[in-house]
Structure formats: C-alpha cells, structure tokens
Coordinates of C-alpha atoms in Angstrom, one line a residue:
M1122 CA 222.9 168.1 100.2
R1123 CA 220.1 165.6 100.2
C1124 CA 217.3 165.7 102.8
S1125 CA 213.6 166.1 103.2
Y1126 CA 213.9 169.8 103.6
A1127 CA 216.4 170.8 100.9
I1128 CA 218.2 169.1 98.0
A1129 CA 221.2 170.0 95.9
S1130 CA 219.7 170.9 92.5
L1131 CA 220.6 169.3 89.1
P1132 CA 222.4 172.5 87.9
A1133 CA 225.0 172.0 90.6
L1134 CA 225.6 168.4 89.5
L1135 CA 225.9 169.6 85.9
L1136 CA 228.4 172.2 87.0
L1137 CA 230.5 169.6 88.8
L1138 CA 230.5 167.3 85.9
Y1139 CA 231.4 170.0 83.4
Q1140 CA 234.3 171.2 85.6
S1141 CA 235.5 167.6 86.1
W1142 CA 235.6 166.7 82.4
Q1143 CA 236.5 170.0 80.7
P1144 CA 240.2 170.9 81.5
S1145 CA 241.2 174.5 80.8
P1146 CA 244.0 174.9 78.2
V1147 CA 246.9 177.0 79.3
I1148 CA 246.9 180.6 78.1
A1149 CA 249.9 182.8 78.6
P1150 CA 249.2 185.5 81.2
P1151 CA 249.7 189.2 80.3
V1152 CA 253.0 190.6 81.3
V1153 CA 252.0 194.3 81.7
R1154 CA 251.4 195.2 85.3
R1155 CA 248.6 197.7 86.0
P1156 CA 248.7 200.3 88.8
Q1157 CA 247.0 198.9 92.0
Q1158 CA 243.9 201.0 91.8
L1159 CA 243.1 199.9 88.3
T1160 CA 244.0 196.3 89.0
Q1161 CA 241.5 196.2 91.9
R1162 CA 238.7 197.1 89.5
A1163 CA 240.1 195.2 86.6
W1164 CA 237.6 192.3 86.7
Q1165 CA 235.0 194.8 85.4
S1166 CA 237.0 195.1 82.2
R1167 CA 238.1 191.5 82.0
W1168 CA 234.5 190.2 82.2
A1169 CA 231.9 192.5 80.8
P1170 CA 228.6 192.9 82.5
A1171 CA 225.5 191.6 80.8
V1172 CA 224.0 193.8 78.1
A1173 CA 220.8 195.6 78.8
S1174 CA 218.0 193.4 77.3
S1175 CA 214.9 191.8 78.6
H1176 CA 216.9 188.8 79.7
S1177 CA 220.3 190.5 80.2
A1178 CA 221.1 188.8 83.4
I1179 CA 220.6 185.3 81.8
R1180 CA 222.2 185.5 78.4
P1181 CA 226.0 185.2 78.4
A1182 CA 227.9 188.5 77.8
A1183 CA 230.7 188.9 75.3
N1184 CA 234.2 190.0 76.3
T1185 CA 235.2 193.6 75.8
A1186 CA 238.5 195.4 75.7
A1187 CA 239.9 196.9 78.9
P1188 CA 238.9 200.6 79.3
S1189 CA 241.8 203.0 79.6
D1190 CA 240.0 205.1 82.1
P1191 CA 239.9 203.6 85.6
A1192 CA 236.6 205.5 86.3
A1193 CA 235.0 203.5 83.5
T1194 CA 235.2 200.4 85.6
Q1195 CA 233.0 201.8 88.4
P1196 CA 229.8 199.8 88.9
P1197 CA 227.0 201.8 87.2
L1198 CA 224.5 201.2 90.1
L1199 CA 226.8 202.3 92.9
S1200 CA 224.5 205.1 93.8
H1201 CA 221.8 202.5 94.4
Q1202 CA 223.7 200.7 97.2
S1203 CA 223.4 200.9 100.9
A1204 CA 226.2 202.4 103.0
E1205 CA 226.8 199.0 104.6
A1206 CA 227.3 197.3 101.3
R1207 CA 229.6 200.1 100.1
R1208 CA 231.8 199.7 103.1
A1209 CA 232.0 195.9 102.6
I1210 CA 232.8 196.3 98.9
A1211 CA 235.6 198.8 99.8
M1212 CA 237.1 196.3 102.3
A1213 CA 237.0 193.5 99.7
L1214 CA 238.7 195.7 97.1
A1215 CA 241.4 196.9 99.5
E1216 CA 242.8 193.4 99.7
P1217 CA 245.6 193.1 97.2
I1218 CA 245.2 190.8 94.2
P1219 CA 247.7 187.9 94.4
P1220 CA 250.7 188.3 92.1
T1221 CA 251.3 186.1 89.1
G1222 CA 252.4 182.7 90.1
D1223 CA 250.3 182.7 93.3
G1224 CA 247.9 179.8 93.3
R1225 CA 245.1 182.0 94.6
R1226 CA 245.2 183.9 91.3
G1227 CA 243.9 180.7 89.6
G1228 CA 242.1 181.5 86.3
Y1229 CA 242.3 185.3 86.7
D1230 CA 244.7 185.6 83.8
H1231 CA 242.7 183.2 81.5
Q1232 CA 239.6 185.3 80.8
A1233 CA 238.7 183.5 77.6
N1234 CA 238.6 180.2 79.4
V1235 CA 236.6 181.5 82.3
Q1236 CA 234.1 183.1 80.0
K1237 CA 233.8 180.0 77.9
E1238 CA 233.2 177.8 80.9
S1239 CA 230.7 180.2 82.4
D1240 CA 228.8 180.4 79.1
T1241 CA 228.8 176.7 78.6
V1242 CA 227.5 176.0 82.1
R1243 CA 224.8 178.6 81.9
H1244 CA 223.7 177.3 78.5
M1245 CA 223.1 173.9 80.2
L1246 CA 221.3 175.5 83.1
A1247 CA 219.1 177.6 80.9
Q1248 CA 217.5 174.4 79.5
D1249 CA 215.1 174.4 82.5
G1250 CA 213.2 177.3 81.0
F1251 CA 213.7 179.8 83.8
E1252 CA 214.5 182.5 81.2
Q1253 CA 210.7 182.7 80.7
W1254 CA 209.7 182.3 84.3
S1255 CA 208.5 185.1 86.5
P1256 CA 207.0 185.0 90.0
D1257 CA 203.5 186.0 91.0
P1258 CA 203.9 189.5 92.4
S1259 CA 201.1 188.9 95.0
L1260 CA 203.4 186.4 96.7
L1261 CA 206.2 189.0 97.1
P1262 CA 206.5 192.0 99.4
P1263 CA 206.2 195.5 98.1
Q1264 CA 209.4 196.5 96.2
A1265 CA 211.8 198.5 98.2
P1266 CA 214.0 201.3 96.7
A1267 CA 217.0 200.1 94.7
G1268 CA 219.4 201.3 97.4
A1269 CA 217.4 199.8 100.3
S1270 CA 219.2 198.6 103.4
M1271 CA 218.9 195.0 104.6
D1272 CA 216.5 196.2 107.3
E1273 CA 214.3 197.8 104.7
L1274 CA 214.3 194.8 102.4
L1275 CA 213.2 192.6 105.3
S1276 CA 210.5 194.9 106.6
A1277 CA 207.9 192.1 106.4
V1278 CA 210.0 189.8 108.7
P1279 CA 209.5 190.4 112.4
R1280 CA 212.6 191.7 114.1
A1281 CA 212.1 189.6 117.2
G1282 CA 212.2 185.9 116.3
G1283 CA 211.5 186.3 112.6
I1284 CA 213.6 184.2 110.1
A1285 CA 214.9 185.7 106.9
W1286 CA 215.7 183.4 104.0
L1287 CA 219.0 184.5 102.3
A1288 CA 220.7 183.4 99.1
F1289 CA 223.5 185.1 97.2
G1290 CA 225.3 185.0 93.9
N1291 CA 226.2 186.7 90.6
S1292 CA 224.8 186.6 87.1
G1293 CA 226.6 183.3 86.5
A1294 CA 224.3 181.7 89.0
T1295 CA 221.1 183.3 87.8
E1296 CA 219.3 180.1 86.8
M1297 CA 220.1 178.4 90.1
L1298 CA 219.0 181.5 92.0
L1299 CA 215.7 181.6 90.2
N1300 CA 215.2 178.0 91.0
W1301 CA 215.9 178.8 94.7
V1302 CA 213.4 181.7 94.5
H1303 CA 210.8 179.5 92.9
H1304 CA 211.0 176.9 95.7
V1305 CA 211.0 179.5 98.5
I1306 CA 207.9 181.2 97.0
A1307 CA 206.2 177.8 96.7
L1308 CA 206.6 177.5 100.4
R1309 CA 204.9 180.9 100.8
K1310 CA 208.1 182.5 102.1
G1311 CA 208.5 185.1 99.4
H1312 CA 207.9 187.9 101.9
A1313 CA 210.9 186.7 104.0
M1314 CA 213.5 186.2 101.3
V1315 CA 216.3 188.3 100.0
V1316 CA 219.0 187.6 97.4
A1317 CA 222.4 189.4 97.7
C1318 CA 223.5 190.3 94.2
Y1319 CA 227.2 190.5 93.4
D1320 CA 226.9 192.2 90.1
D1321 CA 224.6 194.7 88.4
G1322 CA 223.1 192.3 85.8
L1323 CA 221.7 190.0 88.5
F1324 CA 220.5 192.9 90.6
V1325 CA 218.7 194.6 87.6
H1326 CA 217.1 191.3 86.5
L1327 CA 215.8 190.3 90.0
R1328 CA 214.4 193.8 90.5
R1329 CA 212.6 193.5 87.2
L1330 CA 211.0 190.4 88.6
R1331 CA 210.2 192.2 91.8
V1332 CA 212.3 189.7 93.8
P1333 CA 213.8 191.3 96.9
A1334 CA 217.4 192.0 95.9
Y1335 CA 220.3 193.5 97.8
N1336 CA 222.9 195.4 95.8
Y1337 CA 226.3 194.0 96.6
S1338 CA 227.9 194.7 93.2
G1339 CA 231.3 196.1 92.7
A1340 CA 233.8 193.4 93.9
L1341 CA 233.0 190.3 91.8
P1342 CA 232.6 189.5 88.1
P1343 CA 229.3 188.4 86.5
V1344 CA 230.7 185.0 85.5
H1345 CA 231.6 181.8 87.3
F1346 CA 234.8 182.3 89.3
R1347 CA 235.1 179.1 91.3
G1348 CA 238.5 178.5 89.6
T1349 CA 239.9 181.8 90.8
P1350 CA 240.5 181.3 94.6
F1351 CA 241.0 184.9 95.6
L1352 CA 237.7 185.9 94.1
F1353 CA 236.1 182.9 95.8
H1354 CA 237.6 184.1 99.1
R1355 CA 236.2 187.6 98.3
M1356 CA 232.8 186.1 97.8
G1357 CA 233.0 184.2 101.1
F1358 CA 233.9 187.5 102.8
L1359 CA 230.8 189.2 101.3
K1360 CA 228.6 186.2 102.2
A1361 CA 229.6 186.4 105.8
M1362 CA 229.2 190.2 105.8
T1363 CA 225.7 189.8 104.3
I1364 CA 224.7 187.4 107.0
K1365 CA 226.0 189.8 109.6
E1366 CA 223.8 192.6 108.2
V1367 CA 220.7 190.4 108.6
L1368 CA 221.7 189.5 112.1
L1369 CA 222.3 193.2 113.0
S1370 CA 218.7 193.9 111.8
G1371 CA 217.5 191.7 114.7
R1372 CA 216.3 188.8 112.6
H1373 CA 217.4 185.2 112.5
V1374 CA 218.7 184.0 109.2
L1375 CA 218.5 180.8 107.1
V1376 CA 221.2 181.1 104.5
S1377 CA 221.7 178.6 101.7
D1378 CA 223.7 178.3 98.5
S1379 CA 222.1 179.0 95.2
D1380 CA 222.0 175.3 94.2
V1381 CA 219.7 174.4 97.1
A1382 CA 216.0 173.7 96.3
W1383 CA 213.8 173.9 99.4
A1384 CA 211.2 171.2 99.4
K1385 CA 209.7 171.8 102.9
D1386 CA 209.6 174.7 105.3
P1387 CA 212.1 174.1 108.2
T1388 CA 211.3 177.3 110.1
A1389 CA 209.4 175.7 112.9
E1390 CA 212.3 173.4 113.7
L1391 CA 214.8 176.2 113.4
A1392 CA 212.7 178.5 115.7
A1393 CA 212.7 175.6 118.2
L1394 CA 216.4 175.3 118.0
A1395 CA 216.8 179.1 118.6
A1396 CA 214.3 178.9 121.6
A1397 CA 216.4 176.1 123.1
G1398 CA 219.5 178.3 122.9
A1399 CA 221.2 177.4 119.6
S1400 CA 223.4 180.2 118.2
I1401 CA 224.4 178.5 114.9
A1402 CA 222.8 175.4 113.3
P1403 CA 224.9 174.4 110.4
S1404 CA 224.4 171.4 108.0
T1405 CA 227.2 168.8 108.1
D1406 CA 229.0 166.5 105.7
C1407 CA 228.0 163.5 107.8
L1408 CA 226.4 160.8 105.5
D1409 CA 225.6 158.3 108.3
A1410 CA 222.1 159.3 109.3
A1411 CA 221.9 156.7 112.1
A1412 CA 225.2 157.7 113.6
D1413 CA 224.2 161.4 113.3
A1414 CA 220.9 160.8 115.1
D1415 CA 222.6 158.9 117.9
K1416 CA 223.6 161.4 120.6
T1417 CA 224.9 158.8 123.1
P1418 CA 228.2 160.2 124.5
R1419 CA 231.2 158.4 122.8
G1420 CA 234.7 159.2 121.9
A1421 CA 234.4 158.6 118.1
S1422 CA 231.8 158.7 115.3
P1423 CA 231.9 157.6 111.7
F1424 CA 233.8 159.8 109.1
M1425 CA 232.8 163.4 109.2
C1426 CA 230.2 162.8 111.9
G1427 CA 232.3 163.9 114.9
H1428 CA 229.9 166.5 116.3
S1429 CA 228.1 164.3 118.9
P1430 CA 228.8 164.6 122.6
G1431 CA 232.1 163.0 123.6
N1432 CA 233.6 163.0 120.1
T1433 CA 237.3 164.1 120.1
A1434 CA 237.6 164.7 116.3
G1435 CA 235.9 164.5 112.9
A1436 CA 233.2 167.2 112.9
V1437 CA 232.8 168.7 109.4
F1438 CA 230.3 171.5 109.0
N1439 CA 228.9 172.5 105.6
T1440 CA 228.1 176.1 104.9
G1441 CA 225.7 175.2 102.1
V1442 CA 222.8 175.5 104.6
I1443 CA 223.2 177.4 107.9
F1444 CA 220.8 178.9 110.4
L1445 CA 222.1 181.6 112.7
A1446 CA 220.1 183.2 115.6
A1447 CA 220.5 187.0 116.0
S1448 CA 222.8 187.7 118.9
N1449 CA 226.0 189.6 119.7
S1450 CA 227.9 186.3 119.6
T1451 CA 226.8 185.4 116.1
V1452 CA 227.4 188.9 114.8
A1453 CA 231.0 188.8 116.2
F1454 CA 231.4 185.3 114.7
C1455 CA 230.4 186.5 111.3
E1456 CA 232.9 189.4 111.5
R1457 CA 235.7 187.0 112.3
W1458 CA 234.5 184.6 109.6
A1459 CA 234.4 187.4 107.0
R1460 CA 237.8 188.9 107.8
S1461 CA 239.6 185.5 108.1
T1462 CA 238.2 184.4 104.7
L1463 CA 239.3 187.6 103.0
K1464 CA 242.8 187.2 104.4
L1465 CA 243.3 183.6 103.3
E1466 CA 246.8 182.9 102.0
T1467 CA 246.2 179.4 100.6
W1468 CA 244.4 178.7 97.3
W1469 CA 242.9 175.4 98.5
S1470 CA 241.0 176.8 101.5
D1471 CA 237.7 178.8 101.4
D1472 CA 235.0 180.2 103.6
Q1473 CA 233.8 176.7 104.6
G1474 CA 237.3 175.8 105.7
V1475 CA 237.5 179.0 107.8
F1476 CA 234.0 178.3 109.2
N1477 CA 235.1 174.9 110.4
R1478 CA 238.4 176.2 111.8
L1479 CA 236.7 178.9 113.8
L1480 CA 234.2 176.5 115.3
T1481 CA 236.4 173.5 116.0
A1482 CA 240.0 174.5 116.3
R1483 CA 239.7 175.5 119.9
G1484 CA 237.1 175.0 122.7
F1485 CA 235.1 172.4 120.8
Y1486 CA 236.7 169.0 121.5
P1487 CA 235.9 166.9 123.3
V1488 CA 232.4 167.8 122.3
R1489 CA 230.3 168.8 125.2
A1490 CA 226.5 168.6 125.3
A1491 CA 224.6 171.8 125.8
S1492 CA 221.2 170.2 126.1
S1493 CA 219.9 167.1 127.9
D1494 CA 219.3 165.3 124.6
G1495 CA 222.7 166.1 123.2
R1496 CA 221.2 167.9 120.2
L1497 CA 222.9 171.1 121.2
V1498 CA 226.6 171.2 121.8
H1499 CA 229.0 173.9 123.1
G1500 CA 231.1 175.8 120.6
P1501 CA 233.9 178.4 121.2
D1502 CA 233.3 181.9 122.5
G1503 CA 230.0 181.1 124.1
L1504 CA 228.4 179.8 120.9
V1505 CA 225.9 176.9 121.1
L1506 CA 225.7 174.7 118.0
G1507 CA 222.8 172.7 116.8
P1508 CA 224.1 170.6 113.9
L1509 CA 221.2 170.0 111.4
P1510 CA 220.1 166.4 111.2
A1511 CA 221.6 164.4 108.3
R1512 CA 218.3 162.7 107.6
R1513 CA 216.5 166.0 107.1

C-alpha cells in the first residue's frame, strides 16, 4: 500500500522477492500419524520458540526434536493470558489439521524448509538495526499486567470515540512490527497502540521494551507460515477475533499489517468517517486514484475500483489497513469473518478473501450511496462502508 498516510515497508518487498525466487525443495513428509490432541499442538515441537536471551525474539531459533509428552507443548505463558484470548486459542486448535495431501497443509510437513526461509528473511530484515532499538518509555502508557485484557491494555484510549491502533504477528515478523511501533510512536500514538502477539517470544520481547502487548500465543508457530494455508487461516481467525475484542471494549480500531509504516496520523479523518456513519472503512486494491476519487454514479469503474455508487462489480477491499467503528454490527461482522476464515476449505483463499465475500457477495451491488457525496456506501446487514481513498 502506498499513500501519504501509510506505506508498505521495504521488509515486505524483500519477503516477496525472497519467496518469489527461492523455491522450496521437496522433502518427504513423515508417515507416522499422531493422536489428534498431540497433532493440534505439534507446531510447538516442529518449530521451537526463541531461546531466552536479551534478543530472543529477534534471533532465529534452532529446530528441536518433538517432545514425547503432549503437556510439554503447552505455551509456557498460558497463565499470563486473558480469558478471551484463551477461548479464541481453544477455538483455533479445535479445528482439525488438514490431512496429508490437502493443499491447505502446505509447508507443514517441511519444517526444515520453513525454518530456513524464516531465518533467511529475518536475517535480511535485521539489517535495519532494530535489534538494538528500544522506544522511549515516556511515550508509552504504564505497563499493564502480563495477562491483561484488551480493555486494560487500552485504558489510555477513551471508550467513547477513542481509536486504538492495532497490529499483530509472531516472532517471524518482529522486525516489521518494531518498525510499525517506531512509526506509531513517532506520531505520538504510543498510548493508543497494542500488538497482538501470536507466540511467547514476541510477547516477552515486546514487554521487555514496554510496548503494549496482548498475549495471543498458543495456536501459531514463531516462524513465517505464509506457505502453510491452514495456519494462515488460523491467523486470520485470530486477527478478526482480536479486532472484535477491541470493538467490544467500546473503542474504534485502526488495524494494519505489520509491514505498514505510518507516515501521518489519519485519526481525524477516521473520526469524521465514524461521525458520518461509517461502520467499516477498508483500504482497497484500486490503483486509479482519479477514478477512486470520482463518486459520480456509474455502472462500471476501472479494474478493482468498483466501490463507487452505481458500480455493479469490481470492488476489491484490502485488509492490510482497516478502520472499524465500535458497534453491534461491526462486532457481529468480525465474528462472522473470524469463523468463516477458520472454516475455509480451500488453500488459495484467506481472511482477505472472506472479508470481501462477506461484504460484496450479497446486498452490495449495485453500489448504493449512503451519503450525499458518495463517499459512504451501503453494505450488507446494515453496515455502512467508507472505502479509504487510494491517493491517501
């Protein structure tokens, strides 16, 4: 995403280049089938958590042998986890792992390749020096307890009309997340941010830096898993559930991927959208800024810009940056989004695909204006959408 408010960071481009030019060799999958309970926690033994050191969440971890005791795979910081997070983790783990041969399994059986790819990407990302960076504590809120709820972590954000800044990821995205944190703090929004951590290593590292961190560990490995679709679906489920938790606290939420670098503060514009009645303001994949800005009613728009009044097809929303206003309708939407993503039966779809399907498959076309200027449009189930401008 390129705009005056946020840009996709260089680490994301490096990741794409690496994945494009480094094919994974085929490694024969194991033939021994584990009992379901052990299999559901097996990622903890397939990919070891980071070792305890001053930079444990940044340095790549070595592989370890699978423990024979299923209890040994329990997350060590489970006791420092909110009840809401524990429920979401349990729901994620209850979904069966796809069988061998199912495309959703992806690189799950090729641990050496996955670890090598993750280590290589993180080695490139570490060149920016964030291993030595730490934020100014005076620009952060007082540190909440390790098992704090989302409401407790966002205590500095007003419940009525306040906007929380949310990012998420695991240790494999540490460098990108630190870049995200750096830019948010530079905008003096450190008191309003929280990072949902999907493994213990990242959670411990961010708490060491006093960055507001929400413990969502227990369902995902600490390495890159984009090539393992069912884990990516699981991540999408947890992402939507995290957003739901912020909304349930009464706060609006601006959520962005870890590879986003915020250059300007968009909260005034987002607050205006919410005041005008917008429920969800997603970014889009529209690359034609002029067509995106033109809200003249018409039947068609350029490729991926079909969200203007009168359009009958072509809207493509991007979940890399989304603003959601706190309401019953957005809470219900996030619940549908989360559950539908977790239940995906195709390897090629993901949470963004589900997001688009839920918003545009019914009750969206032809696009109907919900404001006199056409900036807001009607969505399904009473939702009002305010697609974020392409030129910003």
